[in-house]
mmCIF file of C-alpha atoms in Angstrom:
data_model
loop_
_atom_site.group_PDB
_atom_site.id
_atom_site.type_symbol
_atom_site.label_atom_id
_atom_site.label_comp_id
_atom_site.label_asym_id
_atom_site.label_seq_id
_atom_site.Cartn_x
_atom_site.Cartn_y
_atom_site.Cartn_z
ATOM 1 C CA MET A 1 -5.699 22.526 -37.335
ATOM 2 C CA LYS A 2 -6.890 21.697 -40.816
ATOM 3 C CA TYR A 3 -10.606 21.176 -40.161
ATOM 4 C CA ALA A 4 -12.539 21.895 -36.964
ATOM 5 C CA ARG A 5 -12.336 20.541 -33.473
ATOM 6 C CA LEU A 6 -14.906 17.891 -32.717
ATOM 7 C CA THR A 7 -17.671 18.979 -30.375
ATOM 8 C CA GLN A 8 -17.729 17.788 -26.781
ATOM 9 C CA GLN A 9 -20.553 15.393 -27.675
ATOM 10 C CA GLN A 10 -18.589 13.984 -30.620
ATOM 11 C CA LEU A 11 -15.507 13.565 -28.449
ATOM 12 C CA GLU A 12 -17.567 11.744 -25.819
ATOM 13 C CA GLU A 13 -18.975 9.393 -28.468
ATOM 14 C CA LEU A 14 -15.448 8.742 -29.747
ATOM 15 C CA HIS A 15 -13.991 8.219 -26.267
ATOM 16 C CA PRO A 16 -12.623 4.691 -26.974
ATOM 17 C CA GLU A 17 -10.997 5.916 -30.198
ATOM 18 C CA PHE A 18 -9.499 8.885 -28.339
ATOM 19 C CA ILE A 19 -8.030 6.563 -25.696
ATOM 20 C CA ASN A 20 -6.438 4.515 -28.492
ATOM 21 C CA PHE A 21 -5.140 7.727 -30.074
ATOM 22 C CA LEU A 22 -3.537 8.782 -26.792
ATOM 23 C CA ALA A 23 -2.025 5.303 -26.441
ATOM 24 C CA THR A 24 -0.402 5.650 -29.886
ATOM 25 C CA GLN A 25 1.108 8.889 -28.578
ATOM 26 C CA SER A 26 2.345 6.967 -25.476
ATOM 27 C CA ILE A 27 0.104 9.080 -23.242
ATOM 28 C CA THR A 28 -1.520 7.272 -20.308
ATOM 29 C CA GLY A 29 -4.816 8.303 -18.705
ATOM 30 C CA GLU A 30 -2.944 9.724 -15.739
ATOM 31 C CA GLU A 31 -0.601 11.697 -18.014
ATOM 32 C CA TRP A 32 -3.601 13.033 -19.951
ATOM 33 C CA THR A 33 -5.235 14.270 -16.735
ATOM 34 C CA THR A 34 -1.998 15.955 -15.700
ATOM 35 C CA MET A 35 -1.503 17.431 -19.173
ATOM 36 C CA LYS A 36 -4.989 18.993 -19.166
ATOM 37 C CA LYS A 37 -4.230 20.703 -15.834
ATOM 38 C CA GLU A 38 -0.590 21.673 -16.267
ATOM 39 C CA LYS A 39 -0.190 22.089 -20.033
ATOM 40 C CA PRO A 40 -3.650 22.867 -21.400
ATOM 41 C CA GLU A 41 -2.216 24.166 -24.685
ATOM 42 C CA VAL A 42 -0.556 20.784 -25.328
ATOM 43 C CA ALA A 43 -3.820 19.002 -24.491
ATOM 44 C CA GLU A 44 -5.640 21.325 -26.909
ATOM 45 C CA ASP A 45 -3.102 20.440 -29.619
ATOM 46 C CA GLU A 46 -3.739 16.727 -29.042
ATOM 47 C CA LEU A 47 -7.495 17.295 -29.390
ATOM 48 C CA ASP A 48 -6.887 19.188 -32.635
ATOM 49 C CA VAL A 49 -4.719 16.417 -34.085
ATOM 50 C CA PHE A 50 -7.301 13.795 -33.091
ATOM 51 C CA SER A 51 -10.127 15.869 -34.615
ATOM 52 C CA ASP A 52 -8.242 16.214 -37.892
ATOM 53 C CA LEU A 53 -7.605 12.463 -38.006
ATOM 54 C CA ILE A 54 -11.295 11.731 -37.495
ATOM 55 C CA TRP A 55 -12.316 14.299 -40.133
ATOM 56 C CA GLU A 56 -9.821 12.840 -42.641
ATOM 57 C CA GLY A 57 -11.291 9.387 -42.163
ATOM 58 C CA VAL A 58 -14.879 10.571 -42.501
ATOM 59 C CA LEU A 59 -14.268 12.887 -45.456
ATOM 60 C CA SER A 60 -12.365 10.259 -47.425
ATOM 61 C CA LYS A 61 -15.525 8.091 -47.375
ATOM 62 C CA VAL A 62 -18.148 10.779 -48.114
ATOM 63 C CA GLU A 63 -19.861 10.308 -51.478
ATOM 64 C CA TYR A 64 -23.007 12.413 -51.135
ATOM 65 C CA LEU A 65 -23.906 15.709 -49.491
ATOM 66 C CA GLU A 66 -27.206 17.592 -49.341
ATOM 67 C CA ASN A 67 -27.817 21.227 -48.521
ATOM 68 C CA ILE A 68 -31.554 21.905 -48.364
ATOM 69 C CA SER A 69 -32.971 25.333 -47.621
ATOM 70 C CA GLU A 70 -36.452 26.799 -47.819
ATOM 71 C CA LEU A 71 -36.625 27.055 -51.622
ATOM 72 C CA GLN A 72 -33.493 25.264 -52.838
ATOM 73 C CA MET A 73 -31.770 21.908 -52.738
ATOM 74 C CA HIS A 74 -28.111 21.445 -53.559
ATOM 75 C CA LEU A 75 -27.361 17.761 -53.955
ATOM 76 C CA PHE A 76 -23.731 16.731 -54.396
ATOM 77 C CA HIS A 77 -22.236 13.518 -55.690
ATOM 78 C CA LEU A 78 -18.560 13.487 -54.749
ATOM 79 C CA THR A 79 -16.886 11.216 -57.262
ATOM 80 C CA GLU A 80 -13.230 10.301 -57.422
ATOM 81 C CA LYS A 81 -12.352 13.103 -59.851
ATOM 82 C CA GLU A 82 -15.021 15.796 -59.413
ATOM 83 C CA MET A 83 -17.950 17.199 -57.467
ATOM 84 C CA LYS A 84 -21.256 16.888 -59.305
ATOM 85 C CA LEU A 85 -24.125 19.183 -58.369
ATOM 86 C CA LEU A 86 -27.852 18.829 -58.904
ATOM 87 C CA SER A 87 -29.508 22.088 -57.938
ATOM 88 C CA VAL A 88 -33.255 22.472 -57.482
ATOM 89 C CA LYS A 89 -34.992 25.814 -57.093
ATOM 90 C CA VAL A 90 -38.670 26.132 -56.178
ATOM 91 C CA MET A 91 -40.359 29.278 -57.487
ATOM 92 C CA ASN A 92 -43.281 29.107 -55.052
ATOM 93 C CA PRO A 93 -42.513 31.339 -52.035
ATOM 94 C CA GLU A 94 -45.202 29.591 -49.978
ATOM 95 C CA ILE A 95 -43.196 26.329 -49.998
ATOM 96 C CA ASP A 96 -40.545 25.312 -47.490
ATOM 97 C CA LEU A 97 -38.696 22.214 -48.682
ATOM 98 C CA ARG A 98 -37.499 21.535 -45.135
ATOM 99 C CA THR A 99 -41.038 20.696 -44.017
ATOM 100 C CA GLU A 100 -43.013 17.556 -44.781
ATOM 101 C CA ILE A 101 -45.799 19.616 -46.404
ATOM 102 C CA GLY A 102 -43.311 21.524 -48.567
ATOM 103 C CA PHE A 103 -41.462 18.407 -49.639
ATOM 104 C CA ASN A 104 -44.709 16.612 -50.451
ATOM 105 C CA TRP A 105 -45.720 19.604 -52.591
ATOM 106 C CA PHE A 106 -42.396 19.294 -54.365
ATOM 107 C CA LYS A 107 -42.840 15.555 -55.020
ATOM 108 C CA ARG A 108 -46.215 16.281 -56.656
ATOM 109 C CA ASN A 109 -44.959 19.277 -58.645
ATOM 110 C CA PHE A 110 -41.332 18.492 -59.485
ATOM 111 C CA GLN A 111 -42.088 18.634 -63.228
ATOM 112 C CA SER A 112 -44.033 21.896 -63.105
ATOM 113 C CA ASP A 113 -42.958 25.349 -64.196
ATOM 114 C CA PHE A 114 -42.547 26.203 -60.512
ATOM 115 C CA VAL A 115 -39.362 24.117 -60.272
ATOM 116 C CA GLU A 116 -36.035 24.832 -61.986
ATOM 117 C CA TYR A 117 -33.081 22.468 -62.269
ATOM 118 C CA LEU A 118 -29.404 23.031 -62.847
ATOM 119 C CA THR A 119 -26.567 20.546 -63.089
ATOM 120 C CA ALA A 120 -22.888 21.316 -62.846
ATOM 121 C CA SER A 121 -19.591 19.699 -62.066
ATOM 122 C CA LYS A 122 -16.341 21.022 -60.715
ATOM 123 C CA ALA A 123 -12.890 19.536 -60.350
ATOM 124 C CA TYR A 124 -11.487 19.323 -56.852
ATOM 125 C CA SER A 125 -8.767 21.667 -55.696
ATOM 126 C CA ASP A 126 -5.469 20.201 -54.532
ATOM 127 C CA ASP A 127 -7.211 19.048 -51.342
ATOM 128 C CA LYS A 128 -10.323 16.976 -52.076
ATOM 129 C CA ASN A 129 -11.211 16.440 -48.418
ATOM 130 C CA LEU A 130 -10.952 20.139 -47.646
ATOM 131 C CA ASP A 131 -13.348 20.849 -50.539
ATOM 132 C CA LYS A 132 -15.823 18.395 -48.997
ATOM 133 C CA PHE A 133 -15.328 19.884 -45.533
ATOM 134 C CA ASN A 134 -16.015 23.386 -46.857
ATOM 135 C CA LEU A 135 -19.363 22.214 -48.249
ATOM 136 C CA ILE A 136 -20.218 20.762 -44.830
ATOM 137 C CA GLN A 137 -19.210 24.025 -43.155
ATOM 138 C CA GLN A 138 -21.637 25.808 -45.511
ATOM 139 C CA GLY A 139 -24.493 23.663 -44.220
ATOM 140 C CA ALA A 140 -24.366 20.453 -46.261
ATOM 141 C CA ALA A 141 -25.127 17.169 -44.530
ATOM 142 C CA ILE A 142 -23.587 13.783 -45.295
ATOM 143 C CA THR A 143 -26.165 11.416 -46.797
ATOM 144 C CA LYS A 144 -26.425 8.092 -48.591
ATOM 145 C CA GLY A 145 -27.429 9.931 -51.768
ATOM 146 C CA ASP A 146 -30.982 8.627 -52.151
ATOM 147 C CA LEU A 147 -32.318 12.031 -53.232
ATOM 148 C CA TYR A 148 -29.436 12.624 -55.644
ATOM 149 C CA LYS A 149 -29.888 9.169 -57.186
ATOM 150 C CA TRP A 150 -33.645 9.719 -57.562
ATOM 151 C CA PHE A 151 -33.066 13.039 -59.359
ATOM 152 C CA ASP A 152 -30.353 11.530 -61.490
ATOM 153 C CA GLN A 153 -32.817 8.892 -62.694
ATOM 154 C CA ILE A 154 -35.683 11.270 -63.461
ATOM 155 C CA MET A 155 -33.404 13.699 -65.297
ATOM 156 C CA GLU A 156 -32.073 11.064 -67.690
#
């Protein structure tokens, strides 16, 4: 398995897609039920292949990721050729950017001496989607990039 198996909830939400996947493998509903009982390792392999296919599709479309912690924001723009990072560090230990109060403080004070910025870019490895997946595994969430775009504008 290249990525990670989808959770039970994700698999339930993708039930119609999974049925289509099994159909492309010429596996009927009855055969799937039998496979789960009699050859659970084969059923597990099918779930892994399906999960990887779903991840490939999602990761190929991801353009923005955000990883926000108490005092830092790591905002990624995933372009065709590289990963661009906007990093924000708040130097006020009383602030938690994950809360509404903390984020509102940040919006009022983003130009103060209590906030540091860093930008960087990095070329992808041989596997662009795996690079994106690793960022997600480290806590980044897929977004539409509104925060990144806002920062990009104010930093120009």
